[in-house]
Coordinates of C-alpha atoms in Angstrom, one line a residue:
M1 CA -4.9 -16.5 -8.8
F2 CA -2.3 -18.4 -6.9
S3 CA -2.1 -22.1 -7.1
Q4 CA -2.2 -24.4 -4.0
Q5 CA 1.5 -24.9 -4.5
N6 CA 2.1 -21.1 -4.1
S7 CA -0.1 -21.0 -1.0
N8 CA 2.1 -23.7 0.5
K9 CA 5.2 -21.7 -0.3
L10 CA 3.7 -18.7 1.4
S11 CA 3.0 -20.8 4.5
I12 CA 6.6 -21.9 4.5
F13 CA 7.7 -18.3 4.5
S14 CA 5.3 -17.5 7.4
E15 CA 6.6 -20.5 9.3
Q16 CA 10.2 -19.1 9.0
V17 CA 9.1 -15.7 10.4
L18 CA 7.4 -17.4 13.3
K19 CA 10.4 -19.6 13.9
D20 CA 12.6 -16.5 14.0
L21 CA 10.3 -14.7 16.4
N22 CA 10.0 -17.7 18.7
S23 CA 13.8 -18.1 18.7
L24 CA 14.1 -14.4 19.7
L25 CA 11.6 -14.8 22.5
D26 CA 13.1 -18.1 23.7
N27 CA 16.5 -16.4 24.2
V28 CA 15.4 -14.1 27.0
T29 CA 17.0 -15.0 30.3
P30 CA 16.0 -16.3 32.7
P31 CA 13.3 -18.3 30.7
D32 CA 10.5 -17.4 33.1
S33 CA 11.1 -13.7 33.2
K34 CA 8.2 -11.5 31.9
V35 CA 8.5 -10.1 28.4
I36 CA 6.5 -7.2 26.8
V37 CA 6.8 -6.5 23.1
F38 CA 6.1 -3.2 21.3
L39 CA 5.8 -3.1 17.5
E40 CA 5.3 -0.1 15.1
K41 CA 1.8 -0.1 13.6
N42 CA 2.7 -1.4 10.1
I43 CA 4.8 -4.2 11.6
Y44 CA 2.2 -5.2 14.1
L45 CA -0.6 -5.3 11.5
A46 CA 1.5 -7.3 9.0
L47 CA 2.6 -9.9 11.6
D48 CA -0.9 -10.1 13.1
R49 CA -2.5 -10.5 9.6
I50 CA -0.6 -13.8 9.0
N51 CA -1.2 -15.0 12.6
I52 CA 2.4 -14.8 13.7
L53 CA 1.7 -12.9 16.9
A54 CA -1.2 -15.2 18.0
N55 CA 0.9 -18.3 17.3
A56 CA 4.0 -16.9 19.0
A57 CA 1.9 -16.2 22.1
I58 CA 0.7 -19.8 22.5
G59 CA 2.1 -21.4 25.6
R60 CA 4.1 -18.4 26.7
K61 CA 3.0 -17.7 30.3
N62 CA 5.8 -15.1 30.6
L63 CA 4.6 -13.0 27.7
V64 CA 2.8 -9.9 28.9
G65 CA 1.6 -9.2 25.3
F66 CA 2.2 -7.7 21.9
F67 CA 1.3 -4.1 21.7
R68 CA 1.4 -1.4 19.1
F69 CA 4.2 1.0 19.7
Q70 CA 1.8 4.0 20.2
E71 CA -0.2 2.3 23.0
N72 CA 0.2 3.6 26.5
V73 CA 0.8 0.5 28.6
D74 CA 3.5 1.8 31.0
C75 CA 1.7 0.2 33.9
L76 CA 2.4 -3.4 32.7
F77 CA 5.5 -4.7 34.3
A78 CA 8.1 -6.9 32.4
H79 CA 11.7 -7.9 33.0
H80 CA 12.4 -7.5 29.2
V81 CA 11.0 -4.8 26.9
I82 CA 11.4 -5.6 23.2
Y83 CA 10.8 -3.2 20.3
F84 CA 10.3 -3.9 16.6
L85 CA 10.7 -0.7 14.7
N86 CA 11.0 0.8 11.2
P87 CA 14.6 1.9 10.5
D88 CA 13.7 5.6 10.3
V89 CA 16.1 8.1 11.8
E90 CA 13.5 10.7 12.5
K91 CA 11.4 8.3 14.6
L92 CA 14.3 7.3 16.9
R93 CA 13.6 10.1 19.3
T94 CA 10.1 8.8 19.8
F95 CA 11.5 5.4 20.6
V96 CA 14.0 6.8 23.0
V97 CA 11.3 8.8 24.9
H98 CA 9.1 5.7 25.0
L99 CA 11.9 3.5 26.3
L100 CA 13.0 6.0 29.0
S101 CA 9.4 6.4 30.1
Y102 CA 8.9 2.6 30.4
T103 CA 12.2 2.1 32.3
H104 CA 11.4 5.0 34.5
H105 CA 8.4 3.0 35.8
F106 CA 10.4 -0.3 35.8
P107 CA 14.1 0.5 36.2
K108 CA 15.3 -3.1 36.0
A109 CA 13.6 -3.8 32.6
V110 CA 16.2 -4.9 30.1
P111 CA 15.6 -3.4 26.6
Q112 CA 16.1 -4.9 23.2
V113 CA 15.4 -3.2 19.8
Y114 CA 15.1 -4.9 16.4
F115 CA 14.8 -3.0 13.2
V116 CA 12.7 -4.5 10.4
P117 CA 13.8 -5.8 8.0
Q118 CA 17.4 -4.8 8.5
K119 CA 19.5 -2.6 10.8
P120 CA 21.3 0.3 9.1
L121 CA 24.7 1.2 10.5
M122 CA 23.7 4.8 10.7
I123 CA 20.8 3.9 13.1
E124 CA 23.1 2.0 15.4
K125 CA 25.6 4.8 15.5
I126 CA 22.9 7.4 16.4
I127 CA 21.6 5.2 19.2
E128 CA 25.1 4.8 20.6
S129 CA 26.6 8.2 19.9
D130 CA 23.8 10.7 20.0
F131 CA 21.4 9.1 22.5
K132 CA 24.1 7.1 24.3
L133 CA 21.7 4.4 25.2
N134 CA 24.5 1.9 25.6
E135 CA 25.8 3.9 28.5
T136 CA 22.3 4.1 30.1
F137 CA 21.5 0.5 29.4
S138 CA 24.5 -1.7 29.7
E139 CA 22.6 -4.8 28.5
L140 CA 20.9 -3.1 25.5
K141 CA 20.7 -5.3 22.5
I142 CA 20.3 -3.8 19.0
G143 CA 19.5 -6.2 16.2
E144 CA 17.4 -6.8 13.1
F145 CA 14.4 -8.9 12.3
D146 CA 14.2 -10.4 8.8
F147 CA 10.5 -9.8 7.9
D148 CA 10.2 -8.1 4.5
M149 CA 7.0 -9.3 2.8
I150 CA 3.5 -10.5 3.3
S151 CA 0.7 -11.5 0.9
L152 CA -2.3 -9.0 1.2
A153 CA -4.2 -10.8 -1.6
E154 CA -3.8 -13.7 -3.9
D155 CA -2.2 -11.4 -6.5
L156 CA -0.5 -8.9 -4.1
F157 CA 2.7 -8.9 -2.2
S158 CA 3.7 -6.0 0.0
M159 CA 6.8 -5.1 2.0
E160 CA 4.5 -2.9 4.2
Q161 CA 7.3 -0.2 4.3
P162 CA 5.4 3.1 3.9
L163 CA 8.5 5.2 4.5
I164 CA 10.5 3.9 1.6
F165 CA 9.3 6.7 -0.7
K166 CA 10.5 9.2 1.9
H167 CA 13.8 7.5 2.4
L168 CA 14.6 7.3 -1.4
F169 CA 13.1 10.5 -2.8
L170 CA 13.5 12.9 0.1
D171 CA 16.3 11.7 2.3
G172 CA 18.4 10.2 -0.5
D173 CA 18.9 7.1 1.6
T174 CA 19.2 4.1 -0.8
T175 CA 19.5 1.4 1.9
S176 CA 16.0 0.1 1.1
L177 CA 17.1 -0.8 -2.5
K178 CA 19.2 -3.5 -1.0
W179 CA 16.2 -4.8 0.9
I180 CA 14.2 -4.9 -2.3
A181 CA 16.9 -6.7 -4.2
R182 CA 17.3 -9.2 -1.4
L183 CA 13.5 -9.8 -1.4
L184 CA 13.4 -10.3 -5.1
L185 CA 16.2 -12.9 -4.8
K186 CA 14.3 -14.6 -2.0
L187 CA 11.1 -14.7 -4.1
Q188 CA 13.0 -16.3 -7.0
S189 CA 14.9 -18.9 -4.9
S190 CA 12.0 -20.0 -2.7
Q191 CA 8.7 -19.3 -4.4
F192 CA 8.6 -18.5 -8.1
G193 CA 11.9 -19.8 -9.5
A194 CA 14.4 -17.8 -11.5
I195 CA 12.8 -15.2 -13.8
P196 CA 14.1 -15.2 -17.4
M197 CA 13.8 -11.5 -17.9
I198 CA 14.1 -8.8 -15.3
R199 CA 13.8 -5.1 -16.4
G200 CA 14.0 -2.0 -14.3
K201 CA 12.9 1.5 -15.4
G202 CA 13.7 4.6 -13.4
R203 CA 16.8 5.5 -11.4
N204 CA 16.1 3.4 -8.3
A205 CA 14.6 0.5 -10.3
A206 CA 17.7 0.3 -12.4
R207 CA 19.8 0.3 -9.2
V208 CA 17.8 -2.5 -7.8
V209 CA 18.3 -4.6 -10.9
N210 CA 22.1 -4.0 -10.7
I211 CA 22.2 -5.0 -7.0
L212 CA 20.1 -8.1 -7.7
K213 CA 22.5 -9.1 -10.5
R214 CA 25.4 -8.9 -8.0
L215 CA 23.5 -10.9 -5.4
Q216 CA 22.6 -13.6 -8.0
D217 CA 26.3 -13.7 -9.1
E218 CA 27.3 -14.2 -5.4
V219 CA 24.8 -17.0 -4.9
G220 CA 25.8 -18.7 -8.1
R221 CA 23.7 -20.7 -10.5
D222 CA 22.3 -22.9 -7.7
F223 CA 19.3 -20.6 -7.2
L224 CA 18.4 -21.1 -10.9
S225 CA 17.6 -24.8 -10.5
N226 CA 16.1 -25.3 -7.0
T227 CA 12.6 -24.0 -7.8
P228 CA 10.7 -24.4 -11.1
S229 CA 10.3 -21.1 -12.9
E230 CA 6.7 -19.8 -13.0
V231 CA 7.2 -16.1 -13.9
E232 CA 8.0 -15.0 -17.4
A233 CA 9.1 -11.5 -16.7
L234 CA 9.6 -9.0 -13.8
Y235 CA 9.2 -5.3 -14.4
I236 CA 10.5 -3.0 -11.7
V237 CA 9.5 0.7 -11.9
D238 CA 9.9 3.8 -9.8
R239 CA 6.8 5.5 -8.4
T240 CA 8.3 8.8 -9.6
L241 CA 7.7 7.8 -13.2
D242 CA 4.1 8.6 -12.4
L243 CA 3.3 10.9 -9.5
V244 CA 0.0 12.0 -11.0
S245 CA -1.9 8.8 -10.2
P246 CA -1.6 8.8 -6.4
L247 CA -2.6 12.4 -6.3
M248 CA -5.9 11.7 -8.2
T249 CA -8.9 10.7 -6.1
Q250 CA -9.5 7.0 -6.4
L251 CA -13.1 6.2 -7.4
T252 CA -13.2 2.4 -6.9
Y253 CA -15.0 1.1 -3.8
E254 CA -11.8 0.0 -2.0
G255 CA -10.1 3.2 -3.2
L256 CA -12.7 5.5 -1.7
I257 CA -12.6 3.6 1.6
D258 CA -8.8 4.2 1.6
E259 CA -9.3 7.9 0.6
F260 CA -11.8 8.6 3.4
Y261 CA -10.9 6.2 6.2
G262 CA -7.4 4.9 5.4
I263 CA -6.6 1.2 5.0
S264 CA -3.4 -0.2 6.6
C265 CA -2.5 -3.8 5.9
S266 CA -6.2 -4.5 5.0
E267 CA -7.4 -3.0 8.3
V268 CA -9.6 0.0 8.4
T269 CA -11.3 1.9 11.3
F270 CA -14.7 3.4 10.3
P271 CA -15.9 6.4 12.4
F272 CA -19.3 4.8 12.6
S273 CA -20.9 1.5 13.5
L274 CA -21.5 -1.1 10.7
N275 CA -24.6 -2.3 12.4
E276 CA -27.7 -1.1 10.4
S277 CA -29.6 -0.8 13.7
A278 CA -27.1 1.5 15.2
P279 CA -28.6 4.9 16.3
I280 CA -28.3 7.7 13.7
G281 CA -25.7 10.2 14.6
G282 CA -24.0 7.8 16.9
T283 CA -20.3 8.3 17.7
S284 CA -19.2 4.6 17.9
S285 CA -16.4 3.4 15.6
Q286 CA -15.7 -0.1 14.2
T287 CA -12.5 -1.7 13.0
E288 CA -12.7 -4.3 10.2
V289 CA -10.3 -6.3 8.1
L290 CA -11.2 -6.1 4.4
D291 CA -9.8 -9.0 2.5
S292 CA -10.8 -12.1 0.3
F293 CA -12.4 -13.8 3.3
D294 CA -15.1 -11.2 3.0
K295 CA -16.9 -12.6 -0.1
V296 CA -19.0 -9.5 -0.7
F297 CA -15.9 -7.2 -0.5
S298 CA -14.1 -9.5 -3.0
E299 CA -16.8 -9.0 -5.5
I300 CA -17.1 -5.2 -5.2
R301 CA -13.7 -3.9 -4.2
D302 CA -12.5 -3.2 -7.7
K303 CA -15.8 -1.7 -9.0
N304 CA -16.3 2.0 -9.7
F305 CA -18.3 3.3 -6.8
I306 CA -21.3 4.3 -9.0
K307 CA -22.0 0.6 -9.5
V308 CA -21.6 -0.7 -6.0
G309 CA -25.1 0.4 -4.7
S310 CA -26.9 -1.5 -7.4
I311 CA -24.8 -4.6 -6.9
L312 CA -25.5 -4.7 -3.2
Y313 CA -29.2 -4.2 -3.9
Q314 CA -29.2 -7.2 -6.2
K315 CA -27.4 -9.3 -3.7
S316 CA -29.8 -8.3 -0.9
V317 CA -32.8 -9.3 -3.1
W318 CA -31.1 -12.7 -3.8
V319 CA -30.6 -13.3 -0.1
K320 CA -34.2 -12.4 0.6
N321 CA -35.4 -14.8 -2.1
H322 CA -33.2 -17.5 -0.6
Y323 CA -34.8 -17.0 2.8
E324 CA -38.3 -17.1 1.2
R325 CA -37.5 -20.6 0.0
R326 CA -37.9 -21.8 3.6
K327 CA -41.7 -21.4 3.1
E328 CA -41.6 -23.8 0.1
V329 CA -39.8 -26.6 2.0
R330 CA -42.1 -29.6 2.4
Q331 CA -39.7 -32.6 2.9
L332 CA -37.6 -33.2 5.9
K333 CA -34.5 -33.8 3.8
D334 CA -35.0 -30.5 2.0
L335 CA -35.3 -28.7 5.4
K336 CA -32.1 -30.3 6.6
E337 CA -30.4 -29.1 3.4
F338 CA -31.7 -25.6 3.8
M339 CA -30.6 -25.4 7.5
K340 CA -27.2 -26.7 6.5
G341 CA -26.5 -23.7 4.3
L342 CA -28.3 -21.2 6.6
P343 CA -25.2 -20.1 8.7
E344 CA -23.2 -19.3 5.6
M345 CA -26.2 -17.4 4.1
Q346 CA -26.6 -15.5 7.4
D347 CA -22.9 -14.5 7.3
Y348 CA -23.3 -13.4 3.7
H349 CA -26.3 -11.4 4.6
R350 CA -24.3 -9.7 7.4
M351 CA -21.5 -8.8 5.0
I352 CA -24.1 -7.3 2.6
S353 CA -25.5 -5.2 5.4
Q354 CA -22.1 -4.0 6.5
H355 CA -21.1 -2.9 3.0
T356 CA -24.5 -1.2 2.6
V357 CA -23.8 0.9 5.6
I358 CA -20.3 1.8 4.3
T359 CA -21.7 2.6 0.9
S360 CA -24.3 4.8 2.4
E361 CA -21.7 6.8 4.4
I362 CA -19.4 7.1 1.4
G363 CA -22.3 8.2 -0.7
K364 CA -23.0 11.1 1.7
I365 CA -19.6 12.5 0.8
T366 CA -19.5 11.7 -2.9
Q367 CA -22.9 13.1 -3.6
G368 CA -21.9 16.4 -2.1
L369 CA -21.3 19.4 -4.3
E370 CA -17.8 20.0 -2.9
F371 CA -16.6 16.4 -3.7
R372 CA -18.0 16.4 -7.2
K373 CA -16.5 19.8 -7.9
K374 CA -13.1 18.5 -6.6
I375 CA -13.3 15.5 -9.0
Q376 CA -14.2 17.9 -11.9
I377 CA -11.1 20.1 -11.0
E378 CA -8.8 17.1 -11.0
Q379 CA -10.1 16.0 -14.4
C380 CA -9.6 19.5 -15.7
I381 CA -6.0 19.5 -14.5
V382 CA -5.1 16.1 -16.2
Q383 CA -6.7 17.3 -19.4
Q384 CA -4.8 20.6 -19.1
M385 CA -7.9 22.8 -19.5
N386 CA -9.7 25.6 -17.6
D387 CA -6.7 26.8 -15.6
K388 CA -8.7 29.9 -14.4
E389 CA -11.4 27.7 -12.9
V390 CA -8.8 25.4 -11.3
F391 CA -7.0 28.3 -9.5
E392 CA -10.2 29.9 -8.4
F393 CA -11.3 26.5 -6.8
I394 CA -7.9 26.1 -5.0
E395 CA -8.0 29.8 -3.9
D396 CA -11.5 29.1 -2.3
M397 CA -10.1 26.1 -0.5
V398 CA -7.4 28.3 1.0
Y399 CA -9.9 30.9 2.2
R400 CA -12.2 28.2 3.6
K401 CA -9.1 26.7 5.4
D402 CA -9.7 23.3 4.0
P403 CA -7.3 20.6 5.2
F404 CA -3.8 21.5 4.1
S405 CA -3.3 18.1 2.6
H406 CA -6.2 18.7 0.2
I407 CA -4.7 21.9 -1.1
L408 CA -1.1 20.6 -1.4
R409 CA -2.5 17.6 -3.3
L410 CA -4.2 19.7 -6.0
L411 CA -1.4 22.2 -6.3
S412 CA 1.1 19.3 -6.7
L413 CA -1.2 17.6 -9.3
Y414 CA -1.3 20.8 -11.3
S415 CA 2.5 21.4 -10.9
I416 CA 3.4 17.9 -12.1
V417 CA 1.1 17.9 -15.1
N418 CA 2.2 21.4 -16.2
G419 CA 5.9 21.3 -15.4
G420 CA 5.5 23.6 -12.4
L421 CA 3.5 26.7 -11.4
K422 CA 4.3 30.0 -13.0
S423 CA 6.0 32.4 -10.6
K424 CA 2.9 34.5 -10.2
E425 CA 0.7 31.6 -9.1
Y426 CA 3.5 29.9 -7.1
D427 CA 4.2 33.0 -5.0
F428 CA 0.5 33.9 -4.6
F429 CA -0.5 30.5 -3.2
K430 CA 2.6 30.3 -1.1
E431 CA 1.8 33.7 0.5
S432 CA -1.9 32.8 0.9
L433 CA -1.2 29.5 2.5
M434 CA 1.3 31.1 5.0
L435 CA -1.4 33.5 6.1
S436 CA -3.9 30.7 6.6
Y437 CA -1.7 27.8 7.9
G438 CA 1.4 29.5 9.4
I439 CA 4.7 30.5 7.9
P440 CA 7.0 27.7 9.3
Q441 CA 4.6 24.9 8.2
V442 CA 4.1 26.2 4.7
M443 CA 7.8 27.1 4.2
N444 CA 8.8 23.6 5.3
A445 CA 6.1 21.9 3.2
F446 CA 7.1 23.8 0.0
I447 CA 10.8 23.0 0.5
I448 CA 10.0 19.3 1.0
M449 CA 7.5 19.1 -1.9
E450 CA 10.0 20.7 -4.2
S451 CA 12.7 18.3 -3.2
C452 CA 10.5 15.4 -4.1
G453 CA 9.4 16.9 -7.4
F454 CA 5.8 17.5 -6.4
L455 CA 5.6 21.2 -6.3
T456 CA 8.0 23.4 -8.3
K457 CA 8.2 26.7 -10.3
Y458 CA 7.7 26.4 -14.0
E459 CA 11.0 26.1 -15.8
G460 CA 10.1 25.0 -19.3
K461 CA 7.8 22.9 -21.5
T462 CA 6.3 19.9 -19.9
S463 CA 6.4 16.4 -21.4
Y464 CA 3.0 15.5 -20.0
P465 CA 1.0 16.3 -23.1
L466 CA 3.1 13.8 -25.1
L467 CA 2.9 11.1 -22.4
R468 CA -0.9 11.7 -22.2
K469 CA -1.2 11.0 -25.9
Q470 CA 1.3 8.0 -26.0
F471 CA -0.2 6.3 -22.9
R472 CA -3.9 7.5 -23.4
T473 CA -4.1 8.7 -19.8
W474 CA -7.5 10.3 -20.5
N475 CA -10.4 8.4 -22.0
A476 CA -13.1 10.7 -23.1
S477 CA -15.4 7.9 -24.4
L478 CA -15.3 5.8 -21.2
K479 CA -18.4 3.6 -20.5
E480 CA -18.7 3.7 -16.7
Q481 CA -21.6 1.4 -16.5
Q482 CA -20.0 -1.2 -18.7
P483 CA -16.3 -0.4 -18.5
D484 CA -14.0 -1.5 -21.3
D485 CA -10.9 0.3 -20.2
I486 CA -8.8 0.7 -17.0
A487 CA -9.8 4.4 -16.9
Y488 CA -13.0 3.3 -15.1
A489 CA -11.0 3.3 -11.8
Y490 CA -10.7 7.1 -11.9
S491 CA -13.8 7.8 -14.1
G492 CA -11.8 8.8 -17.1
Y493 CA -8.2 9.0 -16.0
A494 CA -5.9 6.1 -16.6
S495 CA -2.8 5.5 -14.5
L496 CA 0.4 5.9 -16.5
L497 CA 2.1 3.0 -14.7
V498 CA -0.8 0.7 -15.4
R499 CA -0.9 1.7 -19.0
L500 CA 2.9 0.9 -19.1
L501 CA 2.3 -2.6 -18.0
E502 CA -0.7 -3.0 -20.3
K503 CA 1.5 -2.0 -23.2
L504 CA 4.2 -4.4 -22.1
L505 CA 1.7 -7.3 -21.8
L506 CA 0.4 -6.6 -25.3
S507 CA 3.9 -6.5 -26.8
N508 CA 4.0 -10.3 -27.0
H509 CA 7.6 -10.2 -25.6
S510 CA 8.9 -8.6 -28.7
E511 CA 12.4 -7.2 -27.7
S512 CA 12.1 -4.2 -29.9
A513 CA 8.6 -3.4 -28.8
I514 CA 9.5 -3.6 -25.1
D515 CA 12.5 -1.4 -25.7
N516 CA 10.4 1.2 -27.5
I517 CA 7.8 1.2 -24.7
M518 CA 10.4 1.6 -22.0
N519 CA 12.0 4.4 -23.9
L520 CA 8.8 6.4 -23.9
L521 CA 9.4 7.2 -20.3
P522 CA 12.4 9.2 -18.9
G523 CA 14.9 7.6 -16.6
E524 CA 17.6 5.0 -16.4
K525 CA 17.0 1.3 -17.3
S526 CA 18.7 -1.9 -16.6
E527 CA 18.0 -5.6 -17.2
I528 CA 19.0 -9.2 -16.2
R529 CA 18.7 -12.3 -18.4
N530 CA 18.5 -15.7 -16.7
T531 CA 18.7 -18.7 -18.9
V532 CA 15.8 -20.7 -17.6
E533 CA 12.5 -22.1 -19.1
V534 CA 9.2 -21.2 -17.6
V535 CA 7.1 -24.3 -16.7
G536 CA 3.4 -24.9 -16.9
D537 CA 0.6 -23.3 -18.8
S538 CA -0.4 -20.6 -16.3
R539 CA 2.4 -18.2 -16.8
A540 CA 2.8 -15.0 -14.9
I541 CA 4.1 -11.5 -15.1
M542 CA 5.3 -9.7 -12.0
F543 CA 5.2 -6.0 -11.6
F544 CA 7.1 -4.4 -8.7
V545 CA 6.6 -0.7 -7.8
I546 CA 9.2 1.1 -5.7
G547 CA 7.3 3.8 -3.7
G548 CA 3.9 2.1 -3.6
L549 CA 0.8 1.6 -5.8
T550 CA -2.8 2.7 -5.0
S551 CA -5.8 0.4 -4.5
A552 CA -7.4 1.9 -7.7
E553 CA -4.3 1.0 -9.7
L554 CA -4.4 -2.5 -8.3
S555 CA -8.0 -2.7 -9.5
S556 CA -7.0 -1.5 -12.9
L557 CA -4.3 -4.3 -13.1
R558 CA -6.9 -6.9 -12.2
F559 CA -9.2 -5.5 -14.9
I560 CA -6.4 -6.0 -17.5
Q561 CA -6.0 -9.6 -16.4
T562 CA -9.7 -10.2 -16.7
Q563 CA -9.9 -8.5 -20.1
M564 CA -7.0 -10.6 -21.4
A565 CA -8.5 -13.8 -20.1
N566 CA -11.8 -12.9 -21.9
A567 CA -9.8 -12.4 -25.1
G568 CA -8.1 -15.8 -24.7
K569 CA -4.7 -14.3 -23.8
Y570 CA -4.7 -15.0 -20.1
R571 CA -1.6 -13.9 -18.1
R572 CA -1.5 -14.0 -14.4
I573 CA -0.4 -10.6 -13.0
I574 CA 1.4 -10.7 -9.7
V575 CA 1.9 -7.3 -8.1
A576 CA 4.6 -6.6 -5.5
V577 CA 4.9 -3.2 -3.8
T578 CA 6.8 -1.4 -1.1
D579 CA 3.4 -0.6 0.2
V580 CA -0.2 0.1 -0.9
C581 CA -0.2 3.9 -1.0
S582 CA -2.6 6.8 -1.3
G583 CA -2.1 10.5 -2.1
K584 CA -2.7 11.3 1.6
R585 CA -0.3 8.8 3.0
L586 CA 2.3 9.6 0.4
L587 CA 2.3 13.3 1.4
S588 CA 2.0 12.5 5.1
S589 CA 5.1 10.3 4.9
I590 CA 7.3 13.2 3.7
I591 CA 5.8 16.1 5.7
P592 CA 6.8 16.0 9.3
F593 CA 3.6 17.5 10.8
D594 CA -0.1 16.9 10.7
L595 CA -1.5 17.9 7.3
D596 CA -5.2 17.6 8.3
V597 CA -5.2 20.9 10.2

């Protein structure tokens, strides 16, 4: 949990972002000219979540509004059209088309584009040389907007940059490593103080540590003393150390919501109404924000889904009993006390009702034979057993023309665990998929998946059996009703990355133990030592994952924190990620076409 002091620091960070946005909007000329702002979805949601957009709009009569980049609002006139975009080369054409469409309707509109969090030189060159926008718009302004982190929960920071995995592991563009290093310097200098030990594991993690060291050297020792040190150690890891976990189906409550409906910056759109009185079979949808303000969600988000129904039932009985107390009230002062707490109780009852609806809809899927069979196949794969049954299941999926993403996900899972597919199976599935989903799409997908290490031909013995043993990534004796291990989040499977941090936490900061643990995994490593002393009793460990972490893995980390606290060894775990990912979003970020066909 964050202290009030940390909450205040986060508020200061938000205030700076708001100040920068207000300054940008104040600089349009003349001051009364109308302004319309388009933001990419992840940027819009992140700024909206911390109330930046609402606060920036206060008192601005000339502001037409803030809109998501995808929204079609060409009919709204403005003198200035401003864009906030991710620095992604492949999305530039979409931006150019949008800008040309808007300025076709309003030829006198002056455009500005800001890349978040920084403006790569390559992006600017493409805009100027390939699209020649500077010739079309003589007053075009190209800049950057320094917004690189928000807090999604008390224990979770996110850069909300879902394309970083693609940039690093497909495009080979390492620009984002500088953003990460800069962010980690900012976190030390303004929020958590200098961190005594910083270790990176994995090629990109090691690079970040080296860049961070140069930045610290440039800043000098001043950053070491300005803020009291609260974090004992920072471990930075590459997602590619463990590509298995995001491909597994998450089985926590929040994880399944993300799997089926997709959560972006805590926002999710359900394809049904959350009102229990809504007509059965209705087509209405409802968008909700799932965060700590929802007390019921906070209590059940990290639970394995099999336990959620009974928890909600117990809560509904408790609320009913609370309402029944009204009949027992005899004194006026007791009635006043009851009525005082009634609004909060009614709100809690509404939350229970909403999550009961969500649970019911998820249950319709998870109780189905197809879903249960898929989970069984995933578990067979990570245990490296029943290959014949696995291939027959995937083959049936191809013949049924299941969503392409589902098939790629299982094939990739098998490939990573087994060091690739043997030529016979690789060629068979490739040909079968081309017949069902089209030659160009499948060829393109296979090339991309191979480049990122997801789907390859078998070339030699895999190291996975050794890692499975060393990190206990499968727990055959798991107690799902009363879990005592992080494997509950996947009903038997344990994330290798989470096991890594668990081992590091149990090492008691022994240098030799930490080195031995780090050496269990392949890849480069690097470290920084800062000569500082951590203050206070509530010490923390920070875990930064380059390429994203899943909701189920976050739940597993919270479980470790709880277990350690129960054992009298409390350590606050702070998680920082490039984004909260899922298998579907990870694959969608690297494949340039719709995978749900």
